[in-house]
Coordinates of C-alpha atoms in Angstrom, one line a residue:
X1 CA 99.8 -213.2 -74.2
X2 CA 97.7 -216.2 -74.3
X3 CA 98.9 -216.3 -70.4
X4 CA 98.1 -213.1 -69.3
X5 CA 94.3 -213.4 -70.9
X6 CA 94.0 -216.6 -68.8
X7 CA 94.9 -214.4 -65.8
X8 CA 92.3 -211.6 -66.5
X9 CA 89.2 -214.0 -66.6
X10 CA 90.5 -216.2 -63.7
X11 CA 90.3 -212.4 -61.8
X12 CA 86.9 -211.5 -63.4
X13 CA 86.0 -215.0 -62.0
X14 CA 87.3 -214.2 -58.4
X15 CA 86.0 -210.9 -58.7
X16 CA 82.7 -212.2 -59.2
X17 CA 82.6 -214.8 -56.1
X18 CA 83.5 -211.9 -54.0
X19 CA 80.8 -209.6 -54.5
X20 CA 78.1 -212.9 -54.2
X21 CA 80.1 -213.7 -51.1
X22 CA 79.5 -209.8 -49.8
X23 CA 75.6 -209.9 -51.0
X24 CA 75.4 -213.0 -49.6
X25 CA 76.2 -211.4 -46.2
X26 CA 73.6 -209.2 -46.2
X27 CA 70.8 -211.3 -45.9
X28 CA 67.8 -209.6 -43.5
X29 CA 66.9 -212.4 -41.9
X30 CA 69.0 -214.8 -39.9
X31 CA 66.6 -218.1 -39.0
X32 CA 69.5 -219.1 -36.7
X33 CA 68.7 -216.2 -34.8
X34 CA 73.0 -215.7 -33.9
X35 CA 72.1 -212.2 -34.5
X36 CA 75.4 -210.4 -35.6
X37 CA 73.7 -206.7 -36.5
X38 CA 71.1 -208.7 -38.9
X39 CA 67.9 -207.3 -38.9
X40 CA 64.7 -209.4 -39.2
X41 CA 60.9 -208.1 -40.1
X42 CA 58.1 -208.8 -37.8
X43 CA 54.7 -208.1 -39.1
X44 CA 52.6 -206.3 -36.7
X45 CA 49.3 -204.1 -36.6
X46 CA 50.2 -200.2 -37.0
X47 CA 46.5 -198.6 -36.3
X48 CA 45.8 -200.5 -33.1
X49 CA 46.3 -198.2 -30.1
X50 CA 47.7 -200.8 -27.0
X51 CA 48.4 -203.4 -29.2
X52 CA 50.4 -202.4 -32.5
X53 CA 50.6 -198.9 -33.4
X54 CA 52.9 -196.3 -35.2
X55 CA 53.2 -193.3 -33.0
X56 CA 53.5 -190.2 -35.3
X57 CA 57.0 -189.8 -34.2
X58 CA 57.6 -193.6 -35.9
X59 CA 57.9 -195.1 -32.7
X60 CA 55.9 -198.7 -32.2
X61 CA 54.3 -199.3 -29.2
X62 CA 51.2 -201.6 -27.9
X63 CA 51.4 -205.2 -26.5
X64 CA 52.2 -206.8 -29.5
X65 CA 54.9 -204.7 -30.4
X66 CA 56.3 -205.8 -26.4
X67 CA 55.6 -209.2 -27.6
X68 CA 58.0 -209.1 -30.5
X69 CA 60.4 -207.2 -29.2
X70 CA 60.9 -209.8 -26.6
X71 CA 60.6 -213.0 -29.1
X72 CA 63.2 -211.3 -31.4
X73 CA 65.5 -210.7 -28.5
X74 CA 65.6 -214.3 -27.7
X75 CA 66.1 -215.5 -30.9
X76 CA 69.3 -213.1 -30.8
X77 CA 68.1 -209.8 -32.7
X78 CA 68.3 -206.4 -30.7
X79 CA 65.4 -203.8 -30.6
X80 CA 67.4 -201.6 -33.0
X81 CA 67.6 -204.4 -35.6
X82 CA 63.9 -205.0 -36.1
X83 CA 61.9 -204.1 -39.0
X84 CA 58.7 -204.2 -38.5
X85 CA 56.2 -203.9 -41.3
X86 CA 52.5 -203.8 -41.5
X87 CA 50.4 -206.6 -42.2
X88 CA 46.7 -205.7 -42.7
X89 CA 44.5 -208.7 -41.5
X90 CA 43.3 -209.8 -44.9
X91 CA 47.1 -209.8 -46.5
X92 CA 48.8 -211.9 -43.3
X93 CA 49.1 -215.5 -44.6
X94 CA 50.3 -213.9 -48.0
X95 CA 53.0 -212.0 -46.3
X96 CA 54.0 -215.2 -44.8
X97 CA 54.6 -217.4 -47.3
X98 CA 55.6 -214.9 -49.8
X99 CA 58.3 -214.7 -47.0
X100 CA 57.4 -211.0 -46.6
X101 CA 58.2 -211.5 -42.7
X102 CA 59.9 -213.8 -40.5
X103 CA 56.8 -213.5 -38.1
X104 CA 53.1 -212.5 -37.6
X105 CA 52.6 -210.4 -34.3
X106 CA 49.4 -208.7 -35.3
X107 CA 46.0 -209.6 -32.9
X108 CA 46.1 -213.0 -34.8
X109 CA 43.5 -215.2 -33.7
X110 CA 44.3 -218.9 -34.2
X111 CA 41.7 -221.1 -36.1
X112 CA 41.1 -223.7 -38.1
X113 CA 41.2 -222.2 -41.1
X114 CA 44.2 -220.2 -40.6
X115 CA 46.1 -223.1 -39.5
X116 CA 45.3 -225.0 -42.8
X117 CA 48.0 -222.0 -44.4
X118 CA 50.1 -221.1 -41.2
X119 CA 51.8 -222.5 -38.2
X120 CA 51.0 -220.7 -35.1
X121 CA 53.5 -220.3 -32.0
X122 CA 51.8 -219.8 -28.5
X123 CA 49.4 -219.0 -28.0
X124 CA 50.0 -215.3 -26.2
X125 CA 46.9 -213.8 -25.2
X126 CA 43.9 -214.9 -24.4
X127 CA 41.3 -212.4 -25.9
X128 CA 37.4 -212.6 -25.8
X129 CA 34.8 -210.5 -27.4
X130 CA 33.1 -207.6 -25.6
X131 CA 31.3 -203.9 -25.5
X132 CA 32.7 -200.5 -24.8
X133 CA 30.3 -198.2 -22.9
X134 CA 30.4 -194.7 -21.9
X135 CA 31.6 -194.8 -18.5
X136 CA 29.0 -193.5 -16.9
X137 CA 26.8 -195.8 -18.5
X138 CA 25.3 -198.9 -15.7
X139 CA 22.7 -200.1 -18.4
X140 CA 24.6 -203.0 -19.7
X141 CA 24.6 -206.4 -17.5
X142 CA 24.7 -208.8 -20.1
X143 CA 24.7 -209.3 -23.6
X144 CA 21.2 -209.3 -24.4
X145 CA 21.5 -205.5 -22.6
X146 CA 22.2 -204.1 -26.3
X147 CA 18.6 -205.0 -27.6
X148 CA 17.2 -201.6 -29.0
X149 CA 20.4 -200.4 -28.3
X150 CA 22.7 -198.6 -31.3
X151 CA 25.8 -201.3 -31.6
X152 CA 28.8 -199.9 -33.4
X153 CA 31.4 -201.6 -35.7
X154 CA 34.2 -201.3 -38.3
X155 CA 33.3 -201.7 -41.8
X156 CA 34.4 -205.0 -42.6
X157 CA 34.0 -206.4 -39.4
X158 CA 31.6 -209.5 -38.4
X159 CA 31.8 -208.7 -34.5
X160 CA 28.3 -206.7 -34.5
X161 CA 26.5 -208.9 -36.7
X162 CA 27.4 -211.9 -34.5
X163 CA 26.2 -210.1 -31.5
X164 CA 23.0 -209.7 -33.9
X165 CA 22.6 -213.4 -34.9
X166 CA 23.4 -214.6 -31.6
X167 CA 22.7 -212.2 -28.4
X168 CA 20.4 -209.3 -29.0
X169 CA 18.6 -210.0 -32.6
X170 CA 17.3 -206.5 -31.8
X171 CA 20.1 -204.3 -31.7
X172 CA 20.2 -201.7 -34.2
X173 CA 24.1 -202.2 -36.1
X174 CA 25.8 -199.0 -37.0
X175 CA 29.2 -199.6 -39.4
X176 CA 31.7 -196.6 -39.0
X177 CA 34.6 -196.5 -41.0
X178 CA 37.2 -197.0 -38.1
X179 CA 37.6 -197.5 -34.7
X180 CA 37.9 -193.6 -33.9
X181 CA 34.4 -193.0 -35.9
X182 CA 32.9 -195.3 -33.7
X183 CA 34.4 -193.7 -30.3
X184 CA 33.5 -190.7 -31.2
X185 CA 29.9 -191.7 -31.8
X186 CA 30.2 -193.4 -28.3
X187 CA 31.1 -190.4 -26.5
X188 CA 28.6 -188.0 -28.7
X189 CA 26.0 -190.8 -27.4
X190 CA 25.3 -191.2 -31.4
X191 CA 25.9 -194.6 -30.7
X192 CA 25.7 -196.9 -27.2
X193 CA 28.2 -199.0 -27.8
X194 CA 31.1 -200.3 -29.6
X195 CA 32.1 -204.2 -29.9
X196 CA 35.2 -206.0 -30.7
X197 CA 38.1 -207.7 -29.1
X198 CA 38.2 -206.8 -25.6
X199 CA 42.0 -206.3 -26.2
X200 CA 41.3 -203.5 -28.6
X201 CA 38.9 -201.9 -27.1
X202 CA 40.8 -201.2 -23.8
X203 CA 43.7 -200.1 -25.8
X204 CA 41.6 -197.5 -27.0
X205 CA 40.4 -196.7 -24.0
X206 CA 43.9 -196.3 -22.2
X207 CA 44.8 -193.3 -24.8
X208 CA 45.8 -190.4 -23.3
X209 CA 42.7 -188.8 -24.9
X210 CA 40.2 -191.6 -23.9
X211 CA 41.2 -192.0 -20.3
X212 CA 38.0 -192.1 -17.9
X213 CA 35.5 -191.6 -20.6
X214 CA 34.6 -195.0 -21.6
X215 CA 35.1 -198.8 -19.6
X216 CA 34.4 -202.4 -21.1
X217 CA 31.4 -204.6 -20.0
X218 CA 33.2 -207.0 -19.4
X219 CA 31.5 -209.9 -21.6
X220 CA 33.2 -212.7 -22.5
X221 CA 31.1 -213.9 -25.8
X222 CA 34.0 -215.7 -28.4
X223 CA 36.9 -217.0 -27.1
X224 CA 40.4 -215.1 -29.0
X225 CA 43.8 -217.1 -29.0
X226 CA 46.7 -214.7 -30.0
X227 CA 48.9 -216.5 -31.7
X228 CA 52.7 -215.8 -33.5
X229 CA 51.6 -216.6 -37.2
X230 CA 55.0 -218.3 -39.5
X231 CA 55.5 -220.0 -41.9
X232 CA 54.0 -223.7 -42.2
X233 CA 56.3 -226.2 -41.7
X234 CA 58.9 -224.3 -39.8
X235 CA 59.1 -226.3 -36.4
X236 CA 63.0 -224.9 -35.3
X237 CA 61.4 -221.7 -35.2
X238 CA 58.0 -222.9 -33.2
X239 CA 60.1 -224.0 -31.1
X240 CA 62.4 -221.1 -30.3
X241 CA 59.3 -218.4 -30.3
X242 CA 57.4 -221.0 -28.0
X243 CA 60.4 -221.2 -25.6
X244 CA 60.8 -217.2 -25.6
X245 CA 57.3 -217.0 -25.0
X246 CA 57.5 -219.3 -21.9
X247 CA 60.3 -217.3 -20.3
X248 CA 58.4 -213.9 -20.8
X249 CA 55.5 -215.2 -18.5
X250 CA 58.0 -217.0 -16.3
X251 CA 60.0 -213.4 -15.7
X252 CA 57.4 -211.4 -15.4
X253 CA 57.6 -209.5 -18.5
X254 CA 54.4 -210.3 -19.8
X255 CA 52.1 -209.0 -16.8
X256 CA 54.4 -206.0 -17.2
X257 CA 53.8 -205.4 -20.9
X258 CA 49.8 -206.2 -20.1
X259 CA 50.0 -203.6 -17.5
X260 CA 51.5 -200.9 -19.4
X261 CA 49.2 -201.4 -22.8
X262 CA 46.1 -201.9 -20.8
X263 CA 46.1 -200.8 -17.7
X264 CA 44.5 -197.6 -17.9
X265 CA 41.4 -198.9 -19.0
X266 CA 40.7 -201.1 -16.2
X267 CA 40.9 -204.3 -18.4
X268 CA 40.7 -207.9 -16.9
X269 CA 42.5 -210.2 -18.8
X270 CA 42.7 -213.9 -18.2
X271 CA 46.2 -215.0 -16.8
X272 CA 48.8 -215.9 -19.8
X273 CA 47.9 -218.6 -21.7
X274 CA 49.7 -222.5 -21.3
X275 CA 51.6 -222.7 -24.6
X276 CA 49.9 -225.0 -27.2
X277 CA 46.6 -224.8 -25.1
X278 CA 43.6 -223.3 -27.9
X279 CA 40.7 -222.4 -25.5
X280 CA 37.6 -223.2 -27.8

């Protein structure tokens, strides 16, 4: 009797050690990256037309999503396994170290502050400030163009009011809630321009809708390194984004994924970045 007690609990006990070995095997991530039908999340931009957005079909596409796609591949994850999840600019060091995401792909500038919370892989893209215009609009030759000029921005943003402090202390700001609010504007001549990331700007202007209607001045006034934000501390996985991101310029992928996002627009971006090289 005594024996056959013994037995039950040493089966509850193996019983028990199976199950934790089976959750154990379903673990999102893999680190390793050996793949093996494991999925891994990727935190990306979803309202970003050219660079991350979420199609109403559920599809991703835009730069950064190309990016990704391409790290994760390399690090042993196919397209179909990859989760990705959006990371609002103001929540993308939490989702990091909360350990949200294995990775940041999201128009993530490096700086000095971020990197104080974050490693940064890359970086990817080499970004600068600039103006949207109307394209039929030859009034803007430089900066300083957009005095007495209606300047449009996102609530929340700081890219107006630093052409205001440090261009054209005479342009008059206009804050729209989004991106779209501003174009419109632009096009309804409410407004004469619209600033932010260059990158940005000519993926809205390569939608379908927007093609031909509007063109970038082509001012370089901040300096925006793209960067693949993880967590601090995790050099293995520097490493192995870093390397991926060195064969995607080598192959030719990148100019390809460039070309497809931002093409239609007519946008001049500067060649890939040399890894590890932060243009001040």
């Amino acid at each position: 009797m005594q024996l056959r007690k013994v037995t039950a609990a040493s089966a509850a006990v193996l019983a028990l050690a199976l199950t934790a070995t089976a959750c154990g095997s379903d673990d999102k991530d893999d680190s390793a990256g050996s793949g093996g039908g494991k999925k891994i999340t990727i935190g990306i931009k979803i309202d970003q037309p050219g660079i991350g957005l979420k199609t109403p079909d559920g599809k991703f596409t835009g730069f950064d999503v190309d990016v990704a796609t391409y790290v994760a591949k390399e690090l042993g994850y196919d397209a179909e396994n990859i989760e990705f999840k959006e990371t609002k600019s103001a929540d993308r060091e939490t989702a990091i170290s909360r350990g949200d995401v294995k990775f940041i792909v999201a128009s993530y500038s490096i700086t000095d502050e971020r990197l104080q919370k974050v490693d940064f892989a890359g970086p990817y893209l080499l970004a600068h400030q600039d103006i949207l215009v109307r394209a039929d609009d030859d009034s803007f030759k430089k900066p300083e163009d957009l005095n007495n000029k209606k300047l449009c921005s996102v609530a929340g943003s700081t890219s107006a009011q630093n052409v205001h402090d440090k261009l054209a202390p005479k342009a008059q700001l206009l804050e729209y809630g989004g991106y779209s609010e501003c174009l419109t504007g632009l096009e309804n001549k409410a407004v004469d321009a619209l600033t932010t990331d260059d990158s940005i700007l000519a993926g809205y202007a390569s939608q379908d809708a927007n093609k031909g209607k509007f063109k970038l001045a082509g001012f370089k006034m901040t300096n925006e390194n793209y960067g693949i934000g993880l967590k601090k501390g995790d050099a293995d996985l520097k490493k192995k984004i870093n390397d991926a991101l060195t064969k995607m310029v080598k192959d030719g992928s990148w100019d390809k994924a460039v070309e497809t996002n931002f093409g239609p627009a007519g946008y001049k971006n500067e060649p890939a970045p040399k890894i590890g090289n932060v243009v001040k």
